[in-house]
Coordinates of C-alpha atoms in Angstrom, one line a residue:
M234 CA -113.9 10.2 10.2
K235 CA -116.3 10.2 13.2
V236 CA -115.3 8.2 16.2
E237 CA -118.1 7.4 18.7
V238 CA -117.0 6.6 22.2
H239 CA -119.5 4.8 24.4
G240 CA -120.2 5.4 28.1
N241 CA -119.8 3.3 31.3
V242 CA -121.4 -0.1 31.6
S243 CA -122.2 -0.2 27.9
S244 CA -120.3 -0.8 24.6
S245 CA -120.2 0.3 21.0
R246 CA -123.6 -1.5 20.6
F247 CA -125.3 1.6 21.9
W248 CA -124.2 3.5 18.8
T249 CA -125.4 0.8 16.3
E250 CA -128.8 2.3 15.3
L251 CA -127.3 5.8 14.9
M252 CA -124.5 4.5 12.7
A253 CA -126.9 2.6 10.5
D254 CA -129.0 5.7 9.9
M255 CA -126.2 8.1 9.1
P256 CA -125.7 9.1 5.4
D257 CA -123.5 6.7 3.4
D258 CA -120.8 9.3 2.8
Y259 CA -120.0 9.4 6.6
R260 CA -117.2 7.2 7.7
I261 CA -117.8 6.1 11.3
I262 CA -116.1 3.8 13.8
A263 CA -117.2 2.9 17.3
P264 CA -114.6 1.1 19.3
D265 CA -115.2 -0.9 22.5
L266 CA -113.2 0.5 25.4
R267 CA -111.0 -1.8 27.4
G268 CA -113.1 -4.0 29.6
Y269 CA -116.2 -3.5 27.6
G270 CA -117.8 -5.3 24.6
D271 CA -115.5 -7.4 22.6
S272 CA -112.3 -5.6 23.6
E273 CA -109.5 -7.0 25.7
T274 CA -109.9 -6.8 29.5
K275 CA -106.9 -4.8 30.5
P276 CA -106.6 -3.1 33.9
V277 CA -107.4 0.6 34.3
D278 CA -104.8 2.6 36.1
A279 CA -107.0 5.2 37.7
T280 CA -104.1 7.4 38.8
R281 CA -103.8 8.4 35.1
G282 CA -107.4 9.5 35.0
V283 CA -108.9 8.2 31.7
R284 CA -105.6 8.3 29.8
D285 CA -105.6 4.5 29.5
F286 CA -108.7 4.9 27.4
T287 CA -107.4 7.8 25.4
D288 CA -104.2 5.8 24.7
D289 CA -106.4 2.9 23.5
L290 CA -108.1 5.3 21.1
A291 CA -104.9 6.8 19.8
A292 CA -103.4 3.4 19.0
P293 CA -105.9 2.4 16.3
F294 CA -106.0 5.9 14.9
D295 CA -102.3 5.6 14.3
E296 CA -102.7 2.1 12.9
L297 CA -105.4 3.3 10.5
G298 CA -103.4 6.4 9.6
L299 CA -106.1 8.8 10.8
E300 CA -104.7 12.3 11.0
A301 CA -108.0 14.0 11.7
V302 CA -111.0 12.7 13.6
A303 CA -114.3 14.0 15.0
L304 CA -114.9 12.6 18.5
V305 CA -118.4 11.9 19.7
G306 CA -118.4 11.0 23.4
W307 CA -121.4 9.9 25.4
S308 CA -121.4 10.1 29.3
I309 CA -118.0 8.9 30.5
G310 CA -117.1 8.8 26.8
G311 CA -117.5 12.6 26.8
G312 CA -114.9 12.8 29.6
I313 CA -112.6 10.6 27.5
A314 CA -113.2 12.8 24.5
M315 CA -112.4 15.9 26.5
Q316 CA -109.2 14.3 27.8
Y317 CA -108.3 13.3 24.2
A318 CA -108.9 16.9 23.1
V319 CA -106.6 18.2 25.9
D320 CA -103.8 15.9 24.8
H321 CA -104.3 15.8 21.0
S322 CA -106.3 18.8 20.0
E323 CA -104.3 19.1 16.8
T324 CA -105.9 15.9 15.5
L325 CA -109.6 16.9 16.1
T326 CA -111.9 18.4 13.5
D327 CA -114.7 18.7 16.0
L328 CA -115.8 17.5 19.5
V329 CA -119.3 16.3 20.3
L330 CA -120.2 15.8 24.0
V331 CA -123.4 13.8 24.6
S332 CA -124.7 13.8 28.2
T333 CA -121.1 14.3 29.2
M334 CA -119.7 14.0 32.7
S335 CA -118.3 17.2 34.1
P336 CA -114.8 18.4 33.2
Y337 CA -114.1 18.3 37.0
G338 CA -114.8 14.5 37.4
F339 CA -117.7 12.7 38.9
G340 CA -118.9 13.7 42.3
G341 CA -117.4 15.5 45.3
T342 CA -116.7 19.0 44.0
T343 CA -118.2 22.5 44.2
R344 CA -118.9 24.5 41.1
D345 CA -115.3 25.7 40.5
G346 CA -114.0 22.2 40.9
T347 CA -112.8 22.5 44.5
P348 CA -113.1 19.1 46.3
C349 CA -115.6 18.9 49.1
Q350 CA -113.3 16.8 51.1
P351 CA -109.5 17.0 51.0
D352 CA -109.2 13.3 50.2
Y353 CA -112.0 13.3 47.7
A354 CA -114.2 11.2 49.9
G355 CA -117.5 10.2 48.4
T356 CA -116.0 9.6 44.9
G357 CA -114.7 6.5 43.1
G358 CA -115.3 2.8 43.3
G359 CA -116.7 2.7 46.8
L360 CA -119.9 4.4 45.8
A361 CA -121.0 1.7 43.4
N362 CA -124.2 -0.2 44.2
D363 CA -123.1 -3.6 45.4
E364 CA -126.2 -5.4 44.2
F365 CA -125.9 -3.8 40.7
V366 CA -122.3 -4.9 40.6
E367 CA -123.1 -8.4 41.6
R368 CA -125.9 -8.7 39.1
L369 CA -123.8 -7.3 36.4
A370 CA -121.0 -9.8 37.1
E371 CA -123.6 -12.6 37.0
G372 CA -124.9 -11.4 33.6
D373 CA -128.4 -10.9 35.0
T374 CA -130.6 -9.9 32.0
S375 CA -133.9 -10.0 34.0
A376 CA -135.9 -7.1 35.3
E377 CA -136.6 -8.8 38.6
A378 CA -134.9 -6.2 40.8
D379 CA -134.4 -2.4 40.7
A380 CA -130.7 -3.0 40.7
S381 CA -130.6 -5.4 37.7
P382 CA -128.9 -4.0 34.5
R383 CA -132.2 -4.1 32.6
S384 CA -134.0 -2.1 35.3
V385 CA -131.1 0.4 35.5
L386 CA -131.2 0.8 31.7
Q387 CA -134.9 1.6 31.7
A388 CA -134.8 3.8 34.8
F389 CA -131.6 5.8 34.2
Y390 CA -130.2 5.4 30.7
V391 CA -133.4 6.1 28.8
G392 CA -135.9 6.9 31.5
P393 CA -139.1 5.1 32.4
D394 CA -141.2 7.0 29.9
N395 CA -139.2 6.1 26.9
E396 CA -140.1 2.9 25.1
F397 CA -138.1 1.2 22.3
D398 CA -137.9 -2.1 20.4
P399 CA -137.7 -5.0 22.9
E400 CA -135.0 -6.7 20.7
V401 CA -132.9 -3.5 20.8
A402 CA -133.4 -3.4 24.6
D403 CA -132.2 -7.0 24.9
A404 CA -129.1 -6.1 22.8
Y405 CA -128.4 -3.1 25.1
V406 CA -128.7 -5.3 28.3
D407 CA -126.4 -7.9 26.7
A408 CA -123.9 -5.1 26.0
M409 CA -124.1 -3.9 29.5
C410 CA -123.3 -7.4 30.8
T411 CA -120.1 -7.5 28.8
T412 CA -118.6 -5.1 31.3
A413 CA -115.6 -6.6 33.1
V414 CA -116.3 -6.5 36.8
S415 CA -113.3 -6.4 39.1
D416 CA -111.3 -4.0 41.3
E417 CA -109.1 -3.2 38.2
N418 CA -112.0 -2.5 35.9
Y419 CA -115.6 -1.7 36.9
P420 CA -116.2 -0.4 39.5
G421 CA -112.7 -0.4 40.9
D422 CA -111.2 -0.5 44.4
A423 CA -111.9 1.8 47.3
D424 CA -110.1 3.3 50.3
S425 CA -111.6 4.2 53.7
S426 CA -111.9 7.8 54.8
E427 CA -112.3 9.7 58.0
N428 CA -114.5 12.1 56.1
W429 CA -118.1 11.7 55.1
P430 CA -119.3 9.3 53.7
G431 CA -116.4 7.1 54.9
V432 CA -115.0 5.9 51.5
A433 CA -112.6 7.5 49.1
S434 CA -111.1 6.7 45.7
G435 CA -108.8 3.8 45.2
E436 CA -106.1 3.6 42.5
H437 CA -107.6 1.2 40.1
G438 CA -110.7 0.8 37.9
V439 CA -113.2 2.9 36.0
L440 CA -115.0 4.8 38.8
N441 CA -111.7 5.9 40.3
A442 CA -110.4 7.0 36.9
I443 CA -113.3 9.6 36.8
S444 CA -112.9 10.7 40.4
P445 CA -111.9 14.3 40.6
K446 CA -108.8 13.1 42.5
Y447 CA -107.4 12.0 39.1
F448 CA -109.7 13.5 36.5
D449 CA -109.7 17.2 35.5
T450 CA -110.2 18.3 32.0
S451 CA -110.9 22.0 32.7
E452 CA -107.7 22.7 30.7
L453 CA -109.9 22.1 27.7
S454 CA -110.6 25.9 27.8
H455 CA -107.0 26.6 26.9
I456 CA -106.2 24.0 24.2
D457 CA -104.9 25.2 20.9
P458 CA -106.2 24.7 18.3
K459 CA -109.8 24.7 19.4
P460 CA -112.1 22.5 17.4
P461 CA -115.8 23.5 17.4
V462 CA -117.8 21.8 20.2
L463 CA -121.3 20.5 20.3
W464 CA -122.9 19.7 23.7
V465 CA -126.1 17.7 23.7
R466 CA -128.0 16.6 26.8
G467 CA -131.5 15.8 28.0
D468 CA -133.3 18.0 30.5
A469 CA -134.4 14.9 32.5
D470 CA -131.0 13.3 32.9
Q471 CA -130.7 11.5 36.3
I472 CA -127.1 10.5 35.9
V473 CA -125.4 13.7 34.9
S474 CA -127.2 16.6 36.6
G475 CA -127.2 18.7 39.7
S476 CA -129.5 16.1 41.3
S477 CA -127.8 12.9 40.2
F478 CA -128.8 9.6 41.9
F479 CA -125.1 8.6 41.5
D480 CA -123.7 11.6 43.4
A481 CA -122.9 11.3 47.1
G482 CA -123.8 14.9 47.7
F483 CA -127.3 14.6 46.2
L484 CA -127.9 11.2 47.9
G485 CA -126.9 12.7 51.2
Q486 CA -129.2 15.7 50.7
A487 CA -132.0 13.3 49.8
G488 CA -131.5 11.3 53.0
E489 CA -130.2 8.2 51.2
L490 CA -126.7 8.4 52.7
P491 CA -126.8 8.9 56.4
G492 CA -124.7 11.6 58.2
W493 CA -124.7 14.1 55.4
P494 CA -122.7 17.1 56.7
G495 CA -124.9 19.6 54.9
E496 CA -124.8 21.7 51.7
D497 CA -122.1 24.0 53.1
V498 CA -119.7 21.1 53.4
Y499 CA -120.8 18.7 50.7
P500 CA -123.3 20.0 48.2
P501 CA -124.6 18.1 45.2
Q502 CA -122.2 18.4 42.3
P503 CA -123.5 21.0 39.8
M504 CA -122.3 18.9 36.9
N505 CA -124.0 20.7 33.9
D506 CA -123.2 24.1 35.4
Q507 CA -119.5 23.0 35.5
T508 CA -119.5 21.9 31.9
R509 CA -121.2 25.1 30.8
D510 CA -118.6 27.2 32.8
V511 CA -115.7 25.4 31.1
L512 CA -117.3 25.8 27.7
E513 CA -117.9 29.5 28.3
M514 CA -114.2 29.8 29.1
Y515 CA -113.5 27.9 25.9
A516 CA -115.5 30.4 24.0
D517 CA -113.9 33.4 25.8
N518 CA -110.5 32.0 24.8
G519 CA -111.4 32.0 21.1
G520 CA -113.2 28.7 20.7
S521 CA -116.9 28.1 19.9
Y522 CA -119.5 25.8 21.2
T523 CA -123.2 25.0 20.5
A524 CA -125.5 23.7 23.3
E525 CA -128.6 21.6 22.6
T526 CA -131.0 20.5 25.4
F527 CA -133.6 17.9 24.4
T528 CA -136.9 18.2 26.3
D529 CA -138.2 15.1 28.2
V530 CA -135.0 13.2 27.4
D531 CA -132.9 11.4 30.0
H532 CA -129.3 10.2 29.6
S533 CA -129.2 9.0 26.0
P534 CA -130.4 11.6 23.5
H535 CA -129.0 9.5 20.6
I536 CA -131.2 6.6 21.6
E537 CA -134.3 8.4 22.9
R538 CA -134.6 10.9 20.1
P539 CA -132.5 9.5 17.3
E540 CA -134.0 11.6 14.4
Q541 CA -133.6 14.8 16.4
F542 CA -130.1 13.8 17.5
Q543 CA -129.0 13.0 13.9
S544 CA -130.4 16.2 12.6
V545 CA -128.5 18.2 15.2
L546 CA -125.3 16.2 14.6
L547 CA -125.4 16.6 10.8
D548 CA -126.2 20.3 11.1
F549 CA -123.2 20.8 13.3
S550 CA -120.9 18.7 11.1
N551 CA -121.9 20.6 8.0
S552 CA -121.8 24.1 9.5

C-alpha cells in the first residue's frame, strides 16, 4: 500500500494524475490532512511538531488494518513522512521524500540544525505573506496579483517555465483554496521577538508546527528498522533550497527583510544540505537511500515531470 501525503496549501488533488497513471496492481491512497481538502478542520497543536498530522495518518491505517505502508511525502508531507518514520518505522516498507522540507524544520538554523536565534526568531506563522493569506481565505482563484494562489502556484509550485493543462491548473488552485485559514491552522499564530526579524513562532498552526522550535526529525538516522529511502527533488526549487524565497535568512540576505544581521548570525538555511547530511548518517548507520535530482524542475517533480517521476518511483519500489 502506497500512501501519498500532500504538502502545505494543497490537498490530495495534487496526486490525482500520478495515481491515475500508476499500474493497476498498485494500491494507493492519498488522504487530505486536517484543515485541507475535504478533511475536518481541526486545530494544529504546533508544540507537538507535526504529530497531529501523523496521528491523523495512523488512525485510518489502523481502521483499514494496514500493517505495512510505503509513505510518499511531498514538501511538508515529506516532513510528516519523516516524523511518521521516526515514530513508526516498523510499519514502513519504504519512504519516498519529494521536495521534502529539511529534517531540522523550516528556516532559522545553520547546517547542523543549531538555531540562528535562541528563541527561533524568523520562523513560524509570523513569516507568512499577509496578502497571500488574505487572498487564500477569500478563495481568490484569479491571477491578478503576485500573491494570489494561482500566481504562487505558477511561480513557486511548478515554476514559470512549466505549462500544464488549464483545467488541471484550475483544479490545483481550487484545492489550494480549501486550506483552512486561521491562527490554529494555516498559517498559525506568532509571537514577538527582540531578535531579528522581530517575530518568533507561536504555539498553534501549520507554519509553527514545522518551525525548528518544535520540529526535528534528525533522529531518522537512528531508527530501526530502516526502510529504504528515495529522495527526489528539482534543481530549480525556490521553496526548499539554500536560497528559498520563504526563508528569513535568504530574504534578509537579498535585502527583502530589513536589518539582516549578516551571514555569521543568520545565514540562509541550507535545506537540501541538511537533508543530505541526515540521509548520509542514515546510510552510515546501516540504512540506504537513493537521491534523484530532476533538471529544470521546481518544487513539484511529480507534476512537472510525471513520466520521469513515475519511472523513478516504480524502479525504486521494484528494486
